[in-house]
PDB file of C-alpha atoms in Angstrom:
ATOM      1  CA  ASN A   1     -12.058  13.423   9.464  1.00 49.00           C
ATOM      2  CA  ALA A   2     -10.294  14.263   6.778  1.00 67.00           C
ATOM      3  CA  GLY A   3      -7.720  10.982   5.201  1.00 88.00           C
ATOM      4  CA  VAL A   4      -4.386  11.261   3.931  1.00 93.00           C
ATOM      5  CA  MET A   5      -4.093  14.128   1.400  1.00 94.00           C
ATOM      6  CA  GLN A   6      -1.329  13.679  -1.519  1.00 96.00           C
ATOM      7  CA  ASN A   7      -0.997  16.545  -4.351  1.00 96.00           C
ATOM      8  CA  PRO A   8      -0.707  16.914  -7.062  1.00 97.00           C
ATOM      9  CA  ARG A   9      -2.757  13.889  -8.184  1.00 95.00           C
ATOM     10  CA  HIS A  10      -1.149  13.659 -11.243  1.00 96.00           C
ATOM     11  CA  LEU A  11       2.149  15.303 -12.098  1.00 97.00           C
ATOM     12  CA  VAL A  12       3.741  15.680 -15.419  1.00 98.00           C
ATOM     13  CA  ARG A  13       7.759  16.698 -15.981  1.00 98.00           C
ATOM     14  CA  ARG A  14      10.261  16.046 -18.461  1.00 97.00           C
ATOM     15  CA  ARG A  15      13.753  14.616 -18.718  1.00 97.00           C
ATOM     16  CA  GLY A  16      15.687  16.297 -16.087  1.00 97.00           C
ATOM     17  CA  GLN A  17      13.077  18.396 -14.035  1.00 98.00           C
ATOM     18  CA  GLU A  18      12.643  18.018 -10.508  1.00 98.00           C
ATOM     19  CA  ALA A  19       9.705  16.892  -9.053  1.00 98.00           C
ATOM     20  CA  ARG A  20       8.026  17.512  -5.599  1.00 98.00           C
ATOM     21  CA  LEU A  21       5.306  15.241  -4.282  1.00 98.00           C
ATOM     22  CA  ARG A  22       3.549  16.375  -1.205  1.00 98.00           C
ATOM     23  CA  CYS A  23       1.074  14.287   1.823  1.00 97.00           C
ATOM     24  CA  SER A  24      -0.573  15.619   4.837  1.00 96.00           C
ATOM     25  CA  PRO A  25      -1.289  12.461   6.887  1.00 95.00           C
ATOM     26  CA  MET A  26      -4.566  12.055   8.741  1.00 92.00           C
ATOM     27  CA  LYS A  27      -5.100  14.188  11.824  1.00 90.00           C
ATOM     28  CA  GLY A  28      -3.297  13.104  15.084  1.00 86.00           C
ATOM     29  CA  HIS A  29      -0.937  11.303  12.530  1.00 88.00           C
ATOM     30  CA  SER A  30       3.026  12.049  12.967  1.00 88.00           C
ATOM     31  CA  HIS A  31       4.189   8.985  11.016  1.00 91.00           C
ATOM     32  CA  VAL A  32       4.553   9.342   7.723  1.00 94.00           C
ATOM     33  CA  TYR A  33       5.553   6.425   4.910  1.00 95.00           C
ATOM     34  CA  TRP A  34       5.936   6.565   1.164  1.00 97.00           C
ATOM     35  CA  TYR A  35       5.501   3.793  -1.102  1.00 96.00           C
ATOM     36  CA  ARG A  36       6.351   3.730  -4.993  1.00 96.00           C
ATOM     37  CA  GLN A  37       4.091   1.177  -7.290  1.00 93.00           C
ATOM     38  CA  LEU A  38       5.712   1.290 -10.614  1.00 91.00           C
ATOM     39  CA  PRO A  39       3.299   0.325 -13.447  1.00 85.00           C
ATOM     40  CA  GLU A  40       1.661  -3.004 -13.453  1.00 81.00           C
ATOM     41  CA  GLU A  41       3.457  -4.283  -9.922  1.00 85.00           C
ATOM     42  CA  GLY A  42       2.531  -3.819  -6.047  1.00 87.00           C
ATOM     43  CA  LEU A  43       3.779  -1.108  -3.833  1.00 92.00           C
ATOM     44  CA  LYS A  44       7.371  -0.988  -2.371  1.00 94.00           C
ATOM     45  CA  PHE A  45       8.729   1.070   0.974  1.00 94.00           C
ATOM     46  CA  MET A  46      10.211   4.316   0.266  1.00 96.00           C
ATOM     47  CA  VAL A  47      10.842   5.714   3.016  1.00 96.00           C
ATOM     48  CA  TYR A  48       9.898   5.851   6.846  1.00 93.00           C
ATOM     49  CA  LEU A  49       9.392   9.666   8.471  1.00 94.00           C
ATOM     50  CA  GLN A  50       8.613  11.189  11.882  1.00 92.00           C
ATOM     51  CA  LYS A  51       8.058  15.043  12.205  1.00 89.00           C
ATOM     52  CA  GLU A  52      11.651  16.000  11.713  1.00 89.00           C
ATOM     53  CA  ASN A  53      13.473  12.636  11.298  1.00 93.00           C
ATOM     54  CA  ILE A  54      14.013   9.981   8.691  1.00 94.00           C
ATOM     55  CA  ILE A  55      13.617   6.804  10.469  1.00 91.00           C
ATOM     56  CA  ASP A  56      14.138   4.262   7.351  1.00 91.00           C
ATOM     57  CA  GLU A  57      15.081   5.566   4.317  1.00 93.00           C
ATOM     58  CA  SER A  58      16.369   2.127   3.023  1.00 92.00           C
ATOM     59  CA  GLY A  59      13.661   1.522   0.258  1.00 93.00           C
ATOM     60  CA  MET A  60      15.237   4.711  -1.517  1.00 95.00           C
ATOM     61  CA  PRO A  61      17.481   4.861  -4.238  1.00 94.00           C
ATOM     62  CA  LYS A  62      20.510   6.349  -3.578  1.00 90.00           C
ATOM     63  CA  GLU A  63      20.299   9.597  -5.928  1.00 94.00           C
ATOM     64  CA  ARG A  64      18.189  11.629  -6.947  1.00 97.00           C
ATOM     65  CA  PHE A  65      15.271  10.668  -4.302  1.00 98.00           C
ATOM     66  CA  SER A  66      14.958  13.026  -0.869  1.00 97.00           C
ATOM     67  CA  ALA A  67      12.207  13.137   1.824  1.00 97.00           C
ATOM     68  CA  GLU A  68      10.856  15.087   4.853  1.00 96.00           C
ATOM     69  CA  PHE A  69       8.502  15.880   7.385  1.00 96.00           C
ATOM     70  CA  PRO A  70       9.206  19.403   8.677  1.00 93.00           C
ATOM     71  CA  LYS A  71       7.570  20.527  12.104  1.00 90.00           C
ATOM     72  CA  GLU A  72       5.076  22.277  10.390  1.00 90.00           C
ATOM     73  CA  GLY A  73       3.869  21.254   6.588  1.00 93.00           C
ATOM     74  CA  PRO A  74       3.162  18.468   4.718  1.00 96.00           C
ATOM     75  CA  SER A  75       5.876  15.640   3.978  1.00 97.00           C
ATOM     76  CA  ILE A  76       7.424  16.121   0.834  1.00 98.00           C
ATOM     77  CA  LEU A  77       8.926  13.544  -1.478  1.00 98.00           C
ATOM     78  CA  ARG A  78      11.806  15.079  -3.901  1.00 98.00           C
ATOM     79  CA  ILE A  79      12.813  13.811  -6.910  1.00 98.00           C
ATOM     80  CA  GLN A  80      15.587  15.779  -8.941  1.00 98.00           C
ATOM     81  CA  GLN A  81      17.006  14.967 -12.408  1.00 98.00           C
ATOM     82  CA  VAL A  82      13.393  12.579 -13.049  1.00 98.00           C
ATOM     83  CA  VAL A  83      13.907  10.268 -16.050  1.00 97.00           C
ATOM     84  CA  ARG A  84      11.582   7.966 -17.286  1.00 95.00           C
ATOM     85  CA  GLY A  85      12.053   5.171 -15.110  1.00 94.00           C
ATOM     86  CA  ASP A  86      10.776   7.742 -11.902  1.00 96.00           C
ATOM     87  CA  SER A  87       7.240   6.987 -13.983  1.00 96.00           C
ATOM     88  CA  ALA A  88       5.205   5.780 -11.413  1.00 96.00           C
ATOM     89  CA  ALA A  89       2.764   6.025  -8.441  1.00 95.00           C
ATOM     90  CA  TYR A  90       3.268   7.342  -5.319  1.00 97.00           C
ATOM     91  CA  PHE A  91       1.697   7.312  -2.486  1.00 96.00           C
ATOM     92  CA  CYS A  92       1.751   8.285   0.802  1.00 96.00           C
ATOM     93  CA  ALA A  93       0.674   6.744   4.072  1.00 94.00           C
ATOM     94  CA  SER A  94       0.213   7.363   7.859  1.00 92.00           C
ATOM     95  CA  SER A  95      -0.234   6.063  11.404  1.00 87.00           C
ATOM     96  CA  SER A  96      -0.617   7.737  14.483  1.00 82.00           C
ATOM     97  CA  LYS A  97       1.877   5.496  16.496  1.00 73.00           C
ATOM     98  CA  SER A  98       5.300   4.050  15.851  1.00 68.00           C
ATOM     99  CA  PRO A  99       4.815   0.197  15.340  1.00 64.00           C
ATOM    100  CA  GLY A 100       4.916  -1.627  18.023  1.00 59.00           C
ATOM    101  CA  GLN A 101       2.701   1.020  20.362  1.00 59.00           C
ATOM    102  CA  GLY A 102      -0.470  -1.470  19.575  1.00 55.00           C
ATOM    103  CA  ALA A 103      -1.444   0.253  16.444  1.00 53.00           C
ATOM    104  CA  GLY A 104      -1.461  -3.098  14.990  1.00 61.00           C
ATOM    105  CA  ASN A 105       0.402  -2.120  12.226  1.00 68.00           C
ATOM    106  CA  THR A 106      -2.056  -0.722  10.169  1.00 77.00           C
ATOM    107  CA  ILE A 107      -1.317   2.506   8.096  1.00 85.00           C
ATOM    108  CA  TYR A 108      -3.778   4.191   5.805  1.00 88.00           C
ATOM    109  CA  PHE A 109      -3.235   5.353   2.583  1.00 92.00           C
ATOM    110  CA  GLY A 110      -3.802   8.292   0.693  1.00 92.00           C
ATOM    111  CA  GLU A 111      -5.299   8.200  -3.022  1.00 91.00           C
ATOM    112  CA  GLY A 112      -1.639   8.594  -4.792  1.00 94.00           C
ATOM    113  CA  SER A 113       0.457  10.792  -6.624  1.00 96.00           C
ATOM    114  CA  TRP A 114       0.947  10.060 -10.704  1.00 95.00           C
ATOM    115  CA  LEU A 115       4.241  10.908 -11.754  1.00 97.00           C
ATOM    116  CA  THR A 116       4.579  11.017 -15.799  1.00 97.00           C
ATOM    117  CA  VAL A 117       8.038  11.672 -17.059  1.00 97.00           C
ATOM    118  CA  VAL A 118       7.593  12.376 -20.742  1.00 96.00           C
TER     119      VAL A 118
ATOM    120  CA  ALA B   1      13.032 -11.983   4.243  1.00 75.00           C
ATOM    121  CA  GLN B   2       9.444 -11.882   3.746  1.00 84.00           C
ATOM    122  CA  THR B   3       7.798 -12.301   0.400  1.00 92.00           C
ATOM    123  CA  VAL B   4       4.300 -12.151  -1.024  1.00 95.00           C
ATOM    124  CA  THR B   5       3.319 -14.596  -3.712  1.00 95.00           C
ATOM    125  CA  GLN B   6      -0.320 -13.829  -5.604  1.00 96.00           C
ATOM    126  CA  SER B   7      -0.692 -16.398  -8.296  1.00 94.00           C
ATOM    127  CA  GLN B   8      -3.382 -15.055 -10.123  1.00 95.00           C
ATOM    128  CA  PRO B   9      -2.832 -12.727 -12.323  1.00 94.00           C
ATOM    129  CA  GLU B  10      -6.651 -11.890 -13.381  1.00 96.00           C
ATOM    130  CA  MET B  11      -9.888 -13.728 -12.721  1.00 97.00           C
ATOM    131  CA  SER B  12     -13.373 -13.090 -13.341  1.00 97.00           C
ATOM    132  CA  VAL B  13     -16.795 -13.463 -11.487  1.00 97.00           C
ATOM    133  CA  GLN B  14     -20.191 -13.217 -12.159  1.00 97.00           C
ATOM    134  CA  GLU B  15     -22.328 -10.828 -10.371  1.00 97.00           C
ATOM    135  CA  ALA B  16     -23.908 -11.884  -7.051  1.00 97.00           C
ATOM    136  CA  GLU B  17     -21.528 -15.032  -7.380  1.00 97.00           C
ATOM    137  CA  THR B  18     -18.643 -15.619  -5.340  1.00 97.00           C
ATOM    138  CA  VAL B  19     -14.965 -15.379  -5.816  1.00 98.00           C
ATOM    139  CA  THR B  20     -11.629 -17.013  -4.028  1.00 98.00           C
ATOM    140  CA  LEU B  21      -8.473 -14.470  -4.096  1.00 98.00           C
ATOM    141  CA  SER B  22      -5.480 -16.831  -3.866  1.00 97.00           C
ATOM    142  CA  CYS B  23      -2.121 -15.206  -1.236  1.00 97.00           C
ATOM    143  CA  THR B  24       0.866 -17.161  -0.282  1.00 97.00           C
ATOM    144  CA  TYR B  25       3.246 -15.246   1.779  1.00 96.00           C
ATOM    145  CA  ASP B  26       7.003 -16.645   3.461  1.00 94.00           C
ATOM    146  CA  THR B  27       7.977 -15.064   6.529  1.00 89.00           C
ATOM    147  CA  SER B  28      10.179 -16.404   9.840  1.00 87.00           C
ATOM    148  CA  GLU B  29       8.381 -14.413  11.867  1.00 85.00           C
ATOM    149  CA  SER B  30       6.199 -15.386  14.296  1.00 83.00           C
ATOM    150  CA  ASN B  31       4.116 -12.644  14.860  1.00 85.00           C
ATOM    151  CA  TYR B  32       2.837 -10.273  11.636  1.00 89.00           C
ATOM    152  CA  TYR B  33       0.000  -8.759  10.430  1.00 90.00           C
ATOM    153  CA  LEU B  34      -2.104 -10.041   6.893  1.00 93.00           C
ATOM    154  CA  PHE B  35      -3.919  -7.710   4.726  1.00 94.00           C
ATOM    155  CA  TRP B  36      -6.212  -7.375   1.337  1.00 96.00           C
ATOM    156  CA  TYR B  37      -6.502  -4.099  -0.197  1.00 94.00           C
ATOM    157  CA  LYS B  38      -8.499  -3.228  -2.885  1.00 95.00           C
ATOM    158  CA  GLN B  39      -7.351  -0.590  -5.763  1.00 92.00           C
ATOM    159  CA  PRO B  40     -10.148   0.494  -7.761  1.00 91.00           C
ATOM    160  CA  PRO B  41      -9.853   2.060 -11.242  1.00 87.00           C
ATOM    161  CA  SER B  42      -9.576   4.948  -9.436  1.00 83.00           C
ATOM    162  CA  ARG B  43      -5.856   3.896  -8.159  1.00 83.00           C
ATOM    163  CA  GLN B  44      -6.822   4.574  -4.586  1.00 85.00           C
ATOM    164  CA  MET B  45      -5.319   1.889  -2.369  1.00 89.00           C
ATOM    165  CA  ILE B  46      -8.432   1.099   0.282  1.00 91.00           C
ATOM    166  CA  LEU B  47      -8.039  -1.384   3.351  1.00 91.00           C
ATOM    167  CA  VAL B  48     -10.453  -4.248   2.767  1.00 95.00           C
ATOM    168  CA  ILE B  49      -9.644  -6.847   5.781  1.00 94.00           C
ATOM    169  CA  ARG B  50      -6.609  -7.692   7.949  1.00 92.00           C
ATOM    170  CA  GLN B  51      -5.763 -10.460   9.933  1.00 92.00           C
ATOM    171  CA  GLU B  52      -3.588 -10.581  12.723  1.00 89.00           C
ATOM    172  CA  ALA B  53      -1.587 -14.358  12.769  1.00 89.00           C
ATOM    173  CA  TYR B  54      -1.764 -14.882  16.217  1.00 87.00           C
ATOM    174  CA  LYS B  55      -5.419 -14.962  16.261  1.00 86.00           C
ATOM    175  CA  GLN B  56      -6.985 -18.457  14.608  1.00 83.00           C
ATOM    176  CA  GLN B  57     -10.407 -16.823  13.773  1.00 89.00           C
ATOM    177  CA  ASN B  58     -10.571 -16.195  10.336  1.00 92.00           C
ATOM    178  CA  ALA B  59     -11.406 -12.106   9.776  1.00 90.00           C
ATOM    179  CA  THR B  60     -14.626 -11.185   8.253  1.00 91.00           C
ATOM    180  CA  GLU B  61     -15.946  -7.813   7.095  1.00 92.00           C
ATOM    181  CA  ASN B  62     -19.611  -7.970   5.553  1.00 94.00           C
ATOM    182  CA  ARG B  63     -19.097 -10.071   2.245  1.00 96.00           C
ATOM    183  CA  PHE B  64     -15.632 -10.155   2.560  1.00 97.00           C
ATOM    184  CA  SER B  65     -13.597 -12.765   4.520  1.00 96.00           C
ATOM    185  CA  VAL B  66     -10.415 -15.231   4.657  1.00 96.00           C
ATOM    186  CA  ASN B  67      -8.996 -18.447   4.813  1.00 96.00           C
ATOM    187  CA  PHE B  68      -6.094 -18.117   6.922  1.00 95.00           C
ATOM    188  CA  GLN B  69      -4.061 -21.116   7.222  1.00 94.00           C
ATOM    189  CA  LYS B  70      -0.906 -20.538   9.223  1.00 92.00           C
ATOM    190  CA  ALA B  71       0.709 -23.378   8.890  1.00 92.00           C
ATOM    191  CA  ALA B  72       0.224 -23.538   5.250  1.00 94.00           C
ATOM    192  CA  LYS B  73       1.418 -20.034   4.738  1.00 94.00           C
ATOM    193  CA  SER B  74      -1.942 -19.160   2.700  1.00 96.00           C
ATOM    194  CA  PHE B  75      -4.377 -16.033   3.175  1.00 96.00           C
ATOM    195  CA  SER B  76      -6.921 -16.327   0.223  1.00 97.00           C
ATOM    196  CA  LEU B  77      -9.777 -13.767   0.007  1.00 98.00           C
ATOM    197  CA  LYS B  78     -13.649 -14.571  -0.204  1.00 98.00           C
ATOM    198  CA  ILE B  79     -15.982 -11.980  -1.267  1.00 98.00           C
ATOM    199  CA  SER B  80     -19.447 -13.357  -1.753  1.00 97.00           C
ATOM    200  CA  ASP B  81     -22.572 -11.576  -3.705  1.00 97.00           C
ATOM    201  CA  SER B  82     -19.727 -10.087  -5.837  1.00 97.00           C
ATOM    202  CA  GLN B  83     -21.039  -6.801  -6.949  1.00 97.00           C
ATOM    203  CA  LEU B  84     -19.977  -4.344 -10.092  1.00 96.00           C
ATOM    204  CA  GLY B  85     -18.130  -2.222  -7.350  1.00 95.00           C
ATOM    205  CA  ASP B  86     -15.632  -5.080  -6.491  1.00 97.00           C
ATOM    206  CA  THR B  87     -14.222  -4.467  -9.807  1.00 97.00           C
ATOM    207  CA  ALA B  88     -10.504  -3.835  -9.024  1.00 96.00           C
ATOM    208  CA  MET B  89      -6.897  -5.079  -8.324  1.00 95.00           C
ATOM    209  CA  TYR B  90      -6.483  -6.794  -5.197  1.00 97.00           C
ATOM    210  CA  PHE B  91      -3.367  -6.730  -3.139  1.00 95.00           C
ATOM    211  CA  CYS B  92      -2.421  -9.042  -0.726  1.00 96.00           C
ATOM    212  CA  ALA B  93       0.213  -7.640   2.024  1.00 94.00           C
ATOM    213  CA  SER B  94       2.079  -8.628   5.204  1.00 93.00           C
ATOM    214  CA  SER B  95       4.101  -6.556   7.809  1.00 89.00           C
ATOM    215  CA  THR B  96       5.568  -7.760  10.752  1.00 84.00           C
ATOM    216  CA  SER B  97       4.718  -7.023  13.899  1.00 76.00           C
ATOM    217  CA  GLY B  98       6.480  -3.645  15.290  1.00 73.00           C
ATOM    218  CA  THR B  99       7.629  -2.805  11.491  1.00 75.00           C
ATOM    219  CA  TYR B 100       6.066  -0.683   9.589  1.00 77.00           C
ATOM    220  CA  LYS B 101       7.267  -1.897   5.932  1.00 84.00           C
ATOM    221  CA  TYR B 102       4.192  -3.602   4.033  1.00 90.00           C
ATOM    222  CA  ILE B 103       5.224  -6.649   1.876  1.00 92.00           C
ATOM    223  CA  PHE B 104       3.233  -6.415  -1.500  1.00 93.00           C
ATOM    224  CA  GLY B 105       2.055  -8.960  -3.646  1.00 94.00           C
ATOM    225  CA  THR B 106       2.033  -8.438  -7.403  1.00 93.00           C
ATOM    226  CA  GLY B 107      -1.887  -8.387  -7.252  1.00 94.00           C
ATOM    227  CA  THR B 108      -4.966  -9.748  -8.691  1.00 96.00           C
ATOM    228  CA  ARG B 109      -7.276  -8.508 -11.369  1.00 96.00           C
ATOM    229  CA  LEU B 110     -10.723  -8.937 -10.849  1.00 97.00           C
ATOM    230  CA  LYS B 111     -13.738  -7.766 -12.974  1.00 97.00           C
ATOM    231  CA  VAL B 112     -17.264  -8.477 -12.065  1.00 97.00           C
ATOM    232  CA  LEU B 113     -19.517  -9.392 -14.948  1.00 97.00           C
ATOM    233  CA  ALA B 114     -22.959  -8.180 -15.224  1.00 95.00           C
TER     234      ALA B 114
END
């Protein structure tokens, strides 16, 4: 039973380019979460998506960042016109149920994607 | 707002010894969950142990156990018989029941010495 799969694991982009990070949730999971980990910090919530819906994007920067989870295919976190401050680890997590449906709030993390902006 | 505080940036322990990592949290909610995650050099986030606030019994997973003091809002992690593979960053996190936002502490870097 494959876990949460993220790719690429490492991505280098020049300032001004676009970064696309992909996440395939665990089999049977339809709830996806993105977190960001800046250097020497803990993870911070960015966005929660279900298939074809953004449920909560309160942690997303207002500009340049977007996320989607289409009916088919992985969830995508897209960062346009990257800047050095976007350099971080981006973690995707998934769950089988929405919070409050008895899943016990446990979400399962992928191995992360490390974005370096040069 | 929920907060999670880890006051020990770094710790070290001799192999086979026991070490305790501290975590305090603040929440106004009555039902919530607490977690300890391990992040080894591979940087993967691995769930170590989980505690449900309404359960008074401390959670245990093999060599890992917690000391959950609800009134003091303290949630420490005890690692017994430390192994070299326990070397990692350890993050404490909380989540309110019915939500999906985890609040993470800043982490404790644990080094197990041979």
